[in-house]
């Protein structure tokens, strides 16, 4: 009588973080928003289910070490999806080195380059990837001079339990539209789909299981899974989504673990005959009443903060309400800033880009809280724009939020004060904005209006080209973050912004 030999099943845990944005410190979660995109996503709504302290890298380190202890060091891979070491005041002081040191302590295996990982300039990104004890890569970023992928081969092959796992890193195709163009001079950013098609045959010859570590965002990850066969798992980033349960398209699973060091993603793949036969996705929420901090990382963080402590912890003002940041709808924090620009700069309206990182302000507000929301050294600009230019700008934000081609999605809702309008994303492109008013009067397409914004918007980030076409452009040396800090210091208690509700959004 023949007895079949049972097939061995290997269980391998893929731990993953993404969009940490330099957020090594704990923060208070709220029921609607605390990190920038919770309670705000158009495609994948996520809310925290309680108000409590969450996150912090010493808690992340503890969770990582716990999984390794339970599952075994040889059964765990640790990945990061990018947008990692900037967007924070300590990040600015150390130019990203603080986050790299923390990541080295927990032994990452690979990091994908995100669009914000060039915030300190290409030369500094190169220095940081040399400081890292793990590769930082992207298949769709090429050096123009050589045609080679940035920093070397954009994939790794890791053997776990006799299974060869190939992991390919992707960056964000629209990076040139999200930051200072000088920071990425000499680089070309390609579409992730094409880069996968280029490297998949190469990796397939070396690996049994193929993972894509993607900073392209959930919507584009879905397109990749639909168009390309042979990817077993996509570990996502950029869109700050909690994908629970995992999405399965054809034979490809897609996962992602929010942002801001709030969650450690764990995707356990079960492999038999060199194929994934099942996956179990577990999201470790780093609630402080459920996870204890890692003492080694706690000590390291204290040492990193000590030289800058007085600046980081300077109390600026306080608030008894919750002032959060939203990404794809009106953002209370950005409304407060743009309202301040109107009041102090004597303009008709003010604009800022919609960005997807940050925290909620509540209680004492410190310098590092403000830098968490306004980390970049953009300078204030005033100019004049016609009503028609303003209308085109609002139509552009509608296109950014809901383009015909998901590959053209970039940025969130443009943040503004002083201008009222209705936005209907269900209408055809070019016809989505209506009932525009400034100063309680219907927008006059021929009239010129005085506008305040910053140098990033003037340079055309998020495809906002009309600012650069304005007249009487006055570039100041006034850094927006410092402008906000100066004005907040004069306020004993910060109230919820009064101009909320200027945008009526139909998603």
PDB file of C-alpha atoms in Angstrom, residues 15-311:
ATOM      1  CA  UNK A  15       7.064  42.235   9.007  1.00  0.00           C
ATOM      2  CA  UNK A  16       6.442  45.575   7.349  1.00  0.00           C
ATOM      3  CA  UNK A  17       6.296  49.283   8.111  1.00  0.00           C
ATOM      4  CA  UNK A  18       5.667  52.187   5.772  1.00  0.00           C
ATOM      5  CA  UNK A  19       5.385  55.962   5.686  1.00  0.00           C
ATOM      6  CA  UNK A  20       7.005  56.474   9.076  1.00  0.00           C
ATOM      7  CA  UNK A  21       7.774  60.103   8.105  1.00  0.00           C
ATOM      8  CA  UNK A  22      10.325  60.371  10.903  1.00  0.00           C
ATOM      9  CA  UNK A  23       7.609  59.630  13.491  1.00  0.00           C
ATOM     10  CA  UNK A  24       9.632  57.932  16.184  1.00  0.00           C
ATOM     11  CA  UNK A  25       7.607  59.535  19.015  1.00  0.00           C
ATOM     12  CA  UNK A  26       4.265  58.287  20.428  1.00  0.00           C
ATOM     13  CA  UNK A  27       1.130  60.271  19.676  1.00  0.00           C
ATOM     14  CA  UNK A  28      -2.462  60.372  20.827  1.00  0.00           C
ATOM     15  CA  UNK A  29      -4.901  58.591  18.522  1.00  0.00           C
ATOM     16  CA  UNK A  30      -8.378  60.019  18.175  1.00  0.00           C
ATOM     17  CA  UNK A  31     -11.596  58.443  16.994  1.00  0.00           C
ATOM     18  CA  UNK A  32     -11.538  60.164  13.599  1.00  0.00           C
ATOM     19  CA  UNK A  33      -8.031  61.385  12.811  1.00  0.00           C
ATOM     20  CA  UNK A  34      -4.654  61.419  14.470  1.00  0.00           C
ATOM     21  CA  UNK A  35      -2.355  60.392  11.670  1.00  0.00           C
ATOM     22  CA  UNK A  36      -2.982  62.401   8.557  1.00  0.00           C
ATOM     23  CA  UNK A  37      -5.170  60.042   6.581  1.00  0.00           C
ATOM     24  CA  UNK A  38      -7.275  58.143   9.091  1.00  0.00           C
ATOM     25  CA  UNK A  39     -10.942  58.942   8.698  1.00  0.00           C
ATOM     26  CA  UNK A  40     -10.169  60.687   5.422  1.00  0.00           C
ATOM     27  CA  UNK A  41      -9.389  58.171   2.693  1.00  0.00           C
ATOM     28  CA  UNK A  42     -11.566  58.157  -0.407  1.00  0.00           C
ATOM     29  CA  UNK A  43     -10.682  54.580  -1.331  1.00  0.00           C
ATOM     30  CA  UNK A  44     -10.223  52.823   2.012  1.00  0.00           C
ATOM     31  CA  UNK A  45     -11.710  54.480   5.103  1.00  0.00           C
ATOM     32  CA  UNK A  46     -10.010  53.655   8.406  1.00  0.00           C
ATOM     33  CA  UNK A  47     -10.775  55.019  11.866  1.00  0.00           C
ATOM     34  CA  UNK A  48      -9.089  54.368  15.201  1.00  0.00           C
ATOM     35  CA  UNK A  49     -11.600  52.752  17.520  1.00  0.00           C
ATOM     36  CA  UNK A  50     -10.463  54.563  20.650  1.00  0.00           C
ATOM     37  CA  UNK A  51      -8.692  57.607  22.017  1.00  0.00           C
ATOM     38  CA  UNK A  52      -5.347  56.552  23.484  1.00  0.00           C
ATOM     39  CA  UNK A  53      -1.569  56.746  23.129  1.00  0.00           C
ATOM     40  CA  UNK A  54      -0.116  54.732  20.282  1.00  0.00           C
ATOM     41  CA  UNK A  55       3.136  54.313  18.380  1.00  0.00           C
ATOM     42  CA  UNK A  56       6.714  55.332  18.957  1.00  0.00           C
ATOM     43  CA  UNK A  57       9.802  53.520  17.704  1.00  0.00           C
ATOM     44  CA  UNK A  58      10.661  52.000  21.071  1.00  0.00           C
ATOM     45  CA  UNK A  59       7.242  50.300  20.956  1.00  0.00           C
ATOM     46  CA  UNK A  60       7.770  49.280  17.339  1.00  0.00           C
ATOM     47  CA  UNK A  61      11.127  47.739  18.262  1.00  0.00           C
ATOM     48  CA  UNK A  62       9.495  45.801  21.089  1.00  0.00           C
ATOM     49  CA  UNK A  63       6.846  44.392  18.748  1.00  0.00           C
ATOM     50  CA  UNK A  64       9.470  43.428  16.147  1.00  0.00           C
ATOM     51  CA  UNK A  65      11.594  41.630  18.743  1.00  0.00           C
ATOM     52  CA  UNK A  66       8.531  39.871  20.140  1.00  0.00           C
ATOM     53  CA  UNK A  67       7.581  38.421  16.749  1.00  0.00           C
ATOM     54  CA  UNK A  68      11.155  37.309  16.127  1.00  0.00           C
ATOM     55  CA  UNK A  69      11.250  35.587  19.499  1.00  0.00           C
ATOM     56  CA  UNK A  70       7.951  33.793  18.913  1.00  0.00           C
ATOM     57  CA  UNK A  71       8.475  32.871  15.252  1.00  0.00           C
ATOM     58  CA  UNK A  72      12.257  32.480  15.313  1.00  0.00           C
ATOM     59  CA  UNK A  73      14.856  34.834  13.862  1.00  0.00           C
ATOM     60  CA  UNK A  74      15.273  32.634  10.772  1.00  0.00           C
ATOM     61  CA  UNK A  75      11.580  32.807   9.945  1.00  0.00           C
ATOM     62  CA  UNK A  76      11.172  36.589   9.829  1.00  0.00           C
ATOM     63  CA  UNK A  77      11.863  39.279   7.185  1.00  0.00           C
ATOM     64  CA  UNK A  78      11.576  43.008   8.018  1.00  0.00           C
ATOM     65  CA  UNK A  79      10.721  45.541   5.290  1.00  0.00           C
ATOM     66  CA  UNK A  80       9.997  49.267   5.082  1.00  0.00           C
ATOM     67  CA  UNK A  81       8.020  50.856   2.257  1.00  0.00           C
ATOM     68  CA  UNK A  82       9.626  54.319   2.304  1.00  0.00           C
ATOM     69  CA  UNK A  83       8.876  57.937   3.239  1.00  0.00           C
ATOM     70  CA  UNK A  84      10.917  57.119   6.263  1.00  0.00           C
ATOM     71  CA  UNK A  85      13.401  59.569   7.757  1.00  0.00           C
ATOM     72  CA  UNK A  86      12.237  63.149   7.151  1.00  0.00           C
ATOM     73  CA  UNK A  87       9.109  65.214   8.032  1.00  0.00           C
ATOM     74  CA  UNK A  88      10.127  65.729  11.654  1.00  0.00           C
ATOM     75  CA  UNK A  89      12.131  68.326  13.600  1.00  0.00           C
ATOM     76  CA  UNK A  90      14.706  65.845  14.899  1.00  0.00           C
ATOM     77  CA  UNK A  91      14.878  64.513  11.345  1.00  0.00           C
ATOM     78  CA  UNK A  92      15.716  68.049  10.204  1.00  0.00           C
ATOM     79  CA  UNK A  93      18.351  68.511  12.910  1.00  0.00           C
ATOM     80  CA  UNK A  94      20.058  65.209  12.022  1.00  0.00           C
ATOM     81  CA  UNK A  95      19.146  65.272   8.300  1.00  0.00           C
ATOM     82  CA  UNK A  96      17.541  61.844   8.575  1.00  0.00           C
ATOM     83  CA  UNK A  97      20.309  60.094  10.508  1.00  0.00           C
ATOM     84  CA  UNK A  98      18.223  59.633  13.672  1.00  0.00           C
ATOM     85  CA  UNK A  99      15.734  57.353  11.938  1.00  0.00           C
ATOM     86  CA  UNK A 100      18.436  55.351  10.175  1.00  0.00           C
ATOM     87  CA  UNK A 101      20.146  54.677  13.519  1.00  0.00           C
ATOM     88  CA  UNK A 102      16.881  53.389  14.999  1.00  0.00           C
ATOM     89  CA  UNK A 103      16.225  51.169  11.989  1.00  0.00           C
ATOM     90  CA  UNK A 104      19.750  49.746  12.143  1.00  0.00           C
ATOM     91  CA  UNK A 105      19.055  48.622  15.703  1.00  0.00           C
ATOM     92  CA  UNK A 106      16.173  46.387  14.619  1.00  0.00           C
ATOM     93  CA  UNK A 107      17.893  45.046  11.471  1.00  0.00           C
ATOM     94  CA  UNK A 108      15.701  45.839   8.492  1.00  0.00           C
ATOM     95  CA  UNK A 109      16.255  43.716   5.378  1.00  0.00           C
ATOM     96  CA  UNK A 110      15.204  46.228   2.709  1.00  0.00           C
ATOM     97  CA  UNK A 111      13.686  49.703   2.370  1.00  0.00           C
ATOM     98  CA  UNK A 112      12.010  51.134  -0.725  1.00  0.00           C
ATOM     99  CA  UNK A 113      12.704  54.784  -1.509  1.00  0.00           C
ATOM    100  CA  UNK A 114       9.651  57.003  -1.061  1.00  0.00           C
ATOM    101  CA  UNK A 115       9.126  60.454  -2.558  1.00  0.00           C
ATOM    102  CA  UNK A 116       9.963  62.168   0.767  1.00  0.00           C
ATOM    103  CA  UNK A 117      13.236  60.276   1.110  1.00  0.00           C
ATOM    104  CA  UNK A 118      14.895  62.967  -1.016  1.00  0.00           C
ATOM    105  CA  UNK A 119      13.797  65.867   1.195  1.00  0.00           C
ATOM    106  CA  UNK A 120      17.376  66.558   2.311  1.00  0.00           C
ATOM    107  CA  UNK A 121      18.756  66.294  -1.220  1.00  0.00           C
ATOM    108  CA  UNK A 122      20.110  63.426  -3.305  1.00  0.00           C
ATOM    109  CA  UNK A 123      23.613  63.696  -1.852  1.00  0.00           C
ATOM    110  CA  UNK A 124      22.215  63.289   1.676  1.00  0.00           C
ATOM    111  CA  UNK A 125      20.020  60.358   0.619  1.00  0.00           C
ATOM    112  CA  UNK A 126      23.147  58.700  -0.730  1.00  0.00           C
ATOM    113  CA  UNK A 127      24.941  59.301   2.582  1.00  0.00           C
ATOM    114  CA  UNK A 128      22.019  57.862   4.537  1.00  0.00           C
ATOM    115  CA  UNK A 129      21.814  54.700   2.457  1.00  0.00           C
ATOM    116  CA  UNK A 130      25.504  54.169   3.154  1.00  0.00           C
ATOM    117  CA  UNK A 131      24.867  54.628   6.893  1.00  0.00           C
ATOM    118  CA  UNK A 132      22.096  52.023   6.781  1.00  0.00           C
ATOM    119  CA  UNK A 133      22.972  48.382   7.400  1.00  0.00           C
ATOM    120  CA  UNK A 134      20.216  47.424   4.935  1.00  0.00           C
ATOM    121  CA  UNK A 135      19.781  48.281   1.231  1.00  0.00           C
ATOM    122  CA  UNK A 136      17.623  51.275   0.240  1.00  0.00           C
ATOM    123  CA  UNK A 137      16.517  50.815  -3.353  1.00  0.00           C
ATOM    124  CA  UNK A 138      14.006  51.470  -6.137  1.00  0.00           C
ATOM    125  CA  UNK A 139      13.700  49.746  -9.520  1.00  0.00           C
ATOM    126  CA  UNK A 140      11.959  52.694 -11.167  1.00  0.00           C
ATOM    127  CA  UNK A 141      14.521  55.356 -10.222  1.00  0.00           C
ATOM    128  CA  UNK A 142      17.363  55.472 -12.729  1.00  0.00           C
ATOM    129  CA  UNK A 143      20.483  57.632 -12.795  1.00  0.00           C
ATOM    130  CA  UNK A 144      20.261  59.613 -16.048  1.00  0.00           C
ATOM    131  CA  UNK A 145      24.006  59.542 -16.663  1.00  0.00           C
ATOM    132  CA  UNK A 146      24.336  55.766 -16.465  1.00  0.00           C
ATOM    133  CA  UNK A 147      20.814  54.404 -16.924  1.00  0.00           C
ATOM    134  CA  UNK A 148      21.372  52.222 -13.860  1.00  0.00           C
ATOM    135  CA  UNK A 149      18.975  51.938 -10.901  1.00  0.00           C
ATOM    136  CA  UNK A 150      19.809  54.238  -8.013  1.00  0.00           C
ATOM    137  CA  UNK A 151      22.227  52.855  -5.381  1.00  0.00           C
ATOM    138  CA  UNK A 152      22.526  49.416  -7.023  1.00  0.00           C
ATOM    139  CA  UNK A 153      20.361  46.388  -7.754  1.00  0.00           C
ATOM    140  CA  UNK A 154      16.789  47.140  -6.643  1.00  0.00           C
ATOM    141  CA  UNK A 155      16.054  43.681  -5.287  1.00  0.00           C
ATOM    142  CA  UNK A 156      17.288  41.207  -2.715  1.00  0.00           C
ATOM    143  CA  UNK A 157      17.060  37.420  -2.558  1.00  0.00           C
ATOM    144  CA  UNK A 158      16.561  36.118   0.978  1.00  0.00           C
ATOM    145  CA  UNK A 159      16.550  32.417   1.820  1.00  0.00           C
ATOM    146  CA  UNK A 160      14.250  31.322   4.627  1.00  0.00           C
ATOM    147  CA  UNK A 161      13.767  27.611   5.403  1.00  0.00           C
ATOM    148  CA  UNK A 162      15.161  26.689   2.007  1.00  0.00           C
ATOM    149  CA  UNK A 163      12.741  29.005   0.205  1.00  0.00           C
ATOM    150  CA  UNK A 164      14.291  31.736  -1.943  1.00  0.00           C
ATOM    151  CA  UNK A 165      12.269  34.936  -1.572  1.00  0.00           C
ATOM    152  CA  UNK A 166      12.892  37.723  -4.063  1.00  0.00           C
ATOM    153  CA  UNK A 167      11.896  41.231  -2.983  1.00  0.00           C
ATOM    154  CA  UNK A 168      11.786  44.076  -5.523  1.00  0.00           C
ATOM    155  CA  UNK A 169      11.585  47.709  -4.367  1.00  0.00           C
ATOM    156  CA  UNK A 170       9.593  50.430  -6.158  1.00  0.00           C
ATOM    157  CA  UNK A 171       9.418  54.186  -5.561  1.00  0.00           C
ATOM    158  CA  UNK A 172       6.663  56.695  -6.381  1.00  0.00           C
ATOM    159  CA  UNK A 173       6.391  57.502 -10.063  1.00  0.00           C
ATOM    160  CA  UNK A 174       5.267  61.126  -9.451  1.00  0.00           C
ATOM    161  CA  UNK A 175       8.062  62.070  -7.046  1.00  0.00           C
ATOM    162  CA  UNK A 176       9.101  65.082  -9.225  1.00  0.00           C
ATOM    163  CA  UNK A 177       5.634  66.563  -8.558  1.00  0.00           C
ATOM    164  CA  UNK A 178       5.833  66.295  -4.767  1.00  0.00           C
ATOM    165  CA  UNK A 179       8.934  68.189  -3.688  1.00  0.00           C
ATOM    166  CA  UNK A 180      11.889  70.386  -4.560  1.00  0.00           C
ATOM    167  CA  UNK A 181      13.103  69.446  -8.048  1.00  0.00           C
ATOM    168  CA  UNK A 182      16.680  70.372  -7.090  1.00  0.00           C
ATOM    169  CA  UNK A 183      16.698  67.452  -4.645  1.00  0.00           C
ATOM    170  CA  UNK A 184      16.362  64.884  -7.442  1.00  0.00           C
ATOM    171  CA  UNK A 185      18.474  66.387 -10.230  1.00  0.00           C
ATOM    172  CA  UNK A 186      20.092  63.676 -12.336  1.00  0.00           C
ATOM    173  CA  UNK A 187      17.384  61.087 -11.643  1.00  0.00           C
ATOM    174  CA  UNK A 188      14.583  59.675 -13.790  1.00  0.00           C
ATOM    175  CA  UNK A 189      11.401  58.326 -12.189  1.00  0.00           C
ATOM    176  CA  UNK A 190       9.630  55.649 -14.177  1.00  0.00           C
ATOM    177  CA  UNK A 191       6.249  53.966 -13.864  1.00  0.00           C
ATOM    178  CA  UNK A 192       6.364  51.047 -11.453  1.00  0.00           C
ATOM    179  CA  UNK A 193       4.454  48.713 -13.774  1.00  0.00           C
ATOM    180  CA  UNK A 194       7.188  48.988 -16.399  1.00  0.00           C
ATOM    181  CA  UNK A 195       9.967  48.456 -13.854  1.00  0.00           C
ATOM    182  CA  UNK A 196       8.261  45.288 -12.592  1.00  0.00           C
ATOM    183  CA  UNK A 197       8.013  43.963 -16.148  1.00  0.00           C
ATOM    184  CA  UNK A 198      11.743  44.614 -16.577  1.00  0.00           C
ATOM    185  CA  UNK A 199      12.897  42.889 -13.393  1.00  0.00           C
ATOM    186  CA  UNK A 200      10.354  40.118 -12.909  1.00  0.00           C
ATOM    187  CA  UNK A 201      11.992  37.696 -15.400  1.00  0.00           C
ATOM    188  CA  UNK A 202      15.392  38.275 -13.763  1.00  0.00           C
ATOM    189  CA  UNK A 203      14.133  37.682 -10.221  1.00  0.00           C
ATOM    190  CA  UNK A 204      11.968  34.717 -11.256  1.00  0.00           C
ATOM    191  CA  UNK A 205      15.102  32.804 -12.236  1.00  0.00           C
ATOM    192  CA  UNK A 206      16.530  33.261  -8.726  1.00  0.00           C
ATOM    193  CA  UNK A 207      13.497  33.169  -6.424  1.00  0.00           C
ATOM    194  CA  UNK A 208      10.627  30.849  -5.574  1.00  0.00           C
ATOM    195  CA  UNK A 209       8.421  33.540  -4.034  1.00  0.00           C
ATOM    196  CA  UNK A 210       8.296  37.117  -5.341  1.00  0.00           C
ATOM    197  CA  UNK A 211       7.370  40.112  -3.175  1.00  0.00           C
ATOM    198  CA  UNK A 212       6.974  43.658  -4.419  1.00  0.00           C
ATOM    199  CA  UNK A 213       7.835  46.364  -1.865  1.00  0.00           C
ATOM    200  CA  UNK A 214       5.947  49.241  -3.440  1.00  0.00           C
ATOM    201  CA  UNK A 215       5.720  52.970  -2.734  1.00  0.00           C
ATOM    202  CA  UNK A 216       3.249  53.431  -5.580  1.00  0.00           C
ATOM    203  CA  UNK A 217       0.100  53.525  -3.410  1.00  0.00           C
ATOM    204  CA  UNK A 218      -2.828  51.123  -3.085  1.00  0.00           C
ATOM    205  CA  UNK A 219      -4.652  52.170  -6.275  1.00  0.00           C
ATOM    206  CA  UNK A 220      -1.577  51.575  -8.436  1.00  0.00           C
ATOM    207  CA  UNK A 221      -0.676  48.371  -6.583  1.00  0.00           C
ATOM    208  CA  UNK A 222      -4.089  47.057  -7.668  1.00  0.00           C
ATOM    209  CA  UNK A 223      -3.258  47.918 -11.285  1.00  0.00           C
ATOM    210  CA  UNK A 224       0.068  46.070 -11.003  1.00  0.00           C
ATOM    211  CA  UNK A 225      -1.690  42.997  -9.602  1.00  0.00           C
ATOM    212  CA  UNK A 226      -4.270  43.114 -12.397  1.00  0.00           C
ATOM    213  CA  UNK A 227      -1.768  43.544 -15.232  1.00  0.00           C
ATOM    214  CA  UNK A 228       1.188  41.394 -14.185  1.00  0.00           C
ATOM    215  CA  UNK A 229       1.289  37.696 -13.336  1.00  0.00           C
ATOM    216  CA  UNK A 230       3.930  36.195 -11.100  1.00  0.00           C
ATOM    217  CA  UNK A 231       3.905  38.505  -8.053  1.00  0.00           C
ATOM    218  CA  UNK A 232       2.914  36.629  -4.927  1.00  0.00           C
ATOM    219  CA  UNK A 233       2.632  39.531  -2.483  1.00  0.00           C
ATOM    220  CA  UNK A 234       2.667  43.327  -2.716  1.00  0.00           C
ATOM    221  CA  UNK A 235       3.714  45.086   0.488  1.00  0.00           C
ATOM    222  CA  UNK A 236       2.411  48.591  -0.081  1.00  0.00           C
ATOM    223  CA  UNK A 237       3.115  52.154   1.027  1.00  0.00           C
ATOM    224  CA  UNK A 238       2.491  55.810   0.110  1.00  0.00           C
ATOM    225  CA  UNK A 239      -1.324  55.816   0.491  1.00  0.00           C
ATOM    226  CA  UNK A 240      -1.221  55.240   4.283  1.00  0.00           C
ATOM    227  CA  UNK A 241      -3.814  52.457   4.132  1.00  0.00           C
ATOM    228  CA  UNK A 242      -4.613  49.643   6.519  1.00  0.00           C
ATOM    229  CA  UNK A 243      -5.494  46.879   4.079  1.00  0.00           C
ATOM    230  CA  UNK A 244      -7.404  44.454   6.276  1.00  0.00           C
ATOM    231  CA  UNK A 245      -8.226  41.847   5.214  1.00  0.00           C
ATOM    232  CA  UNK A 246      -5.589  41.655   2.479  1.00  0.00           C
ATOM    233  CA  UNK A 247      -6.764  42.315  -1.062  1.00  0.00           C
ATOM    234  CA  UNK A 248      -6.367  39.401  -3.458  1.00  0.00           C
ATOM    235  CA  UNK A 249      -6.313  40.132  -7.188  1.00  0.00           C
ATOM    236  CA  UNK A 250      -5.742  37.109  -9.414  1.00  0.00           C
ATOM    237  CA  UNK A 251      -3.018  35.292  -7.461  1.00  0.00           C
ATOM    238  CA  UNK A 252      -1.471  38.397  -5.855  1.00  0.00           C
ATOM    239  CA  UNK A 253      -2.093  39.502  -2.266  1.00  0.00           C
ATOM    240  CA  UNK A 254      -1.814  43.190  -1.293  1.00  0.00           C
ATOM    241  CA  UNK A 255      -1.151  44.478   2.246  1.00  0.00           C
ATOM    242  CA  UNK A 256      -0.203  47.821   3.860  1.00  0.00           C
ATOM    243  CA  UNK A 257       0.207  49.017   7.454  1.00  0.00           C
ATOM    244  CA  UNK A 258      -1.029  52.645   7.833  1.00  0.00           C
ATOM    245  CA  UNK A 259       1.771  55.141   8.698  1.00  0.00           C
ATOM    246  CA  UNK A 260       3.522  57.116  11.455  1.00  0.00           C
ATOM    247  CA  UNK A 261       4.824  54.061  13.359  1.00  0.00           C
ATOM    248  CA  UNK A 262       1.319  53.294  14.650  1.00  0.00           C
ATOM    249  CA  UNK A 263       1.137  49.710  13.358  1.00  0.00           C
ATOM    250  CA  UNK A 264       3.558  46.869  12.699  1.00  0.00           C
ATOM    251  CA  UNK A 265       2.260  44.798   9.821  1.00  0.00           C
ATOM    252  CA  UNK A 266       2.837  41.050   9.931  1.00  0.00           C
ATOM    253  CA  UNK A 267       1.968  38.994   6.881  1.00  0.00           C
ATOM    254  CA  UNK A 268       2.662  35.322   7.486  1.00  0.00           C
ATOM    255  CA  UNK A 269       3.044  33.432   4.234  1.00  0.00           C
ATOM    256  CA  UNK A 270       2.654  29.667   4.206  1.00  0.00           C
ATOM    257  CA  UNK A 271       4.702  28.094   1.447  1.00  0.00           C
ATOM    258  CA  UNK A 272       4.415  24.593   0.054  1.00  0.00           C
ATOM    259  CA  UNK A 273       6.219  23.336  -3.063  1.00  0.00           C
ATOM    260  CA  UNK A 274       7.593  26.859  -3.505  1.00  0.00           C
ATOM    261  CA  UNK A 275       4.132  28.384  -3.738  1.00  0.00           C
ATOM    262  CA  UNK A 276       2.089  30.431  -1.264  1.00  0.00           C
ATOM    263  CA  UNK A 277      -0.822  28.261  -0.177  1.00  0.00           C
ATOM    264  CA  UNK A 278      -2.187  30.644   2.464  1.00  0.00           C
ATOM    265  CA  UNK A 279      -1.480  33.930   4.191  1.00  0.00           C
ATOM    266  CA  UNK A 280      -2.401  35.265   7.617  1.00  0.00           C
ATOM    267  CA  UNK A 281      -2.303  39.040   8.027  1.00  0.00           C
ATOM    268  CA  UNK A 282      -1.913  40.419  11.536  1.00  0.00           C
ATOM    269  CA  UNK A 283      -1.706  44.135  12.277  1.00  0.00           C
ATOM    270  CA  UNK A 284       0.004  44.858  15.587  1.00  0.00           C
ATOM    271  CA  UNK A 285      -1.463  48.157  16.796  1.00  0.00           C
ATOM    272  CA  UNK A 286       1.117  49.693  19.112  1.00  0.00           C
ATOM    273  CA  UNK A 287      -1.285  50.743  21.885  1.00  0.00           C
ATOM    274  CA  UNK A 288       0.720  51.623  24.967  1.00  0.00           C
ATOM    275  CA  UNK A 289      -1.488  49.591  27.277  1.00  0.00           C
ATOM    276  CA  UNK A 290      -0.766  46.489  25.169  1.00  0.00           C
ATOM    277  CA  UNK A 291       2.915  46.847  24.208  1.00  0.00           C
ATOM    278  CA  UNK A 292       5.865  47.691  26.459  1.00  0.00           C
ATOM    279  CA  UNK A 293       8.692  49.856  25.139  1.00  0.00           C
ATOM    280  CA  UNK A 294      12.054  48.388  24.246  1.00  0.00           C
ATOM    281  CA  UNK A 295      14.580  49.708  26.758  1.00  0.00           C
ATOM    282  CA  UNK A 296      17.519  49.812  24.338  1.00  0.00           C
ATOM    283  CA  UNK A 297      15.624  51.927  21.822  1.00  0.00           C
ATOM    284  CA  UNK A 298      14.224  54.115  24.576  1.00  0.00           C
ATOM    285  CA  UNK A 299      17.785  54.871  25.678  1.00  0.00           C
ATOM    286  CA  UNK A 300      18.903  55.546  22.117  1.00  0.00           C
ATOM    287  CA  UNK A 301      16.010  57.934  21.475  1.00  0.00           C
ATOM    288  CA  UNK A 302      16.821  59.869  24.636  1.00  0.00           C
ATOM    289  CA  UNK A 303      20.443  60.196  23.515  1.00  0.00           C
ATOM    290  CA  UNK A 304      19.386  61.363  20.055  1.00  0.00           C
ATOM    291  CA  UNK A 305      16.997  63.963  21.481  1.00  0.00           C
ATOM    292  CA  UNK A 306      19.175  65.324  24.293  1.00  0.00           C
ATOM    293  CA  UNK A 307      21.284  67.767  22.197  1.00  0.00           C
ATOM    294  CA  UNK A 308      18.108  69.401  20.808  1.00  0.00           C
ATOM    295  CA  UNK A 309      15.707  68.907  23.712  1.00  0.00           C
ATOM    296  CA  UNK A 310      15.076  72.561  24.580  1.00  0.00           C
ATOM    297  CA  UNK A 311      14.148  73.336  20.971  1.00  0.00           C
TER     298      UNK A 311
END
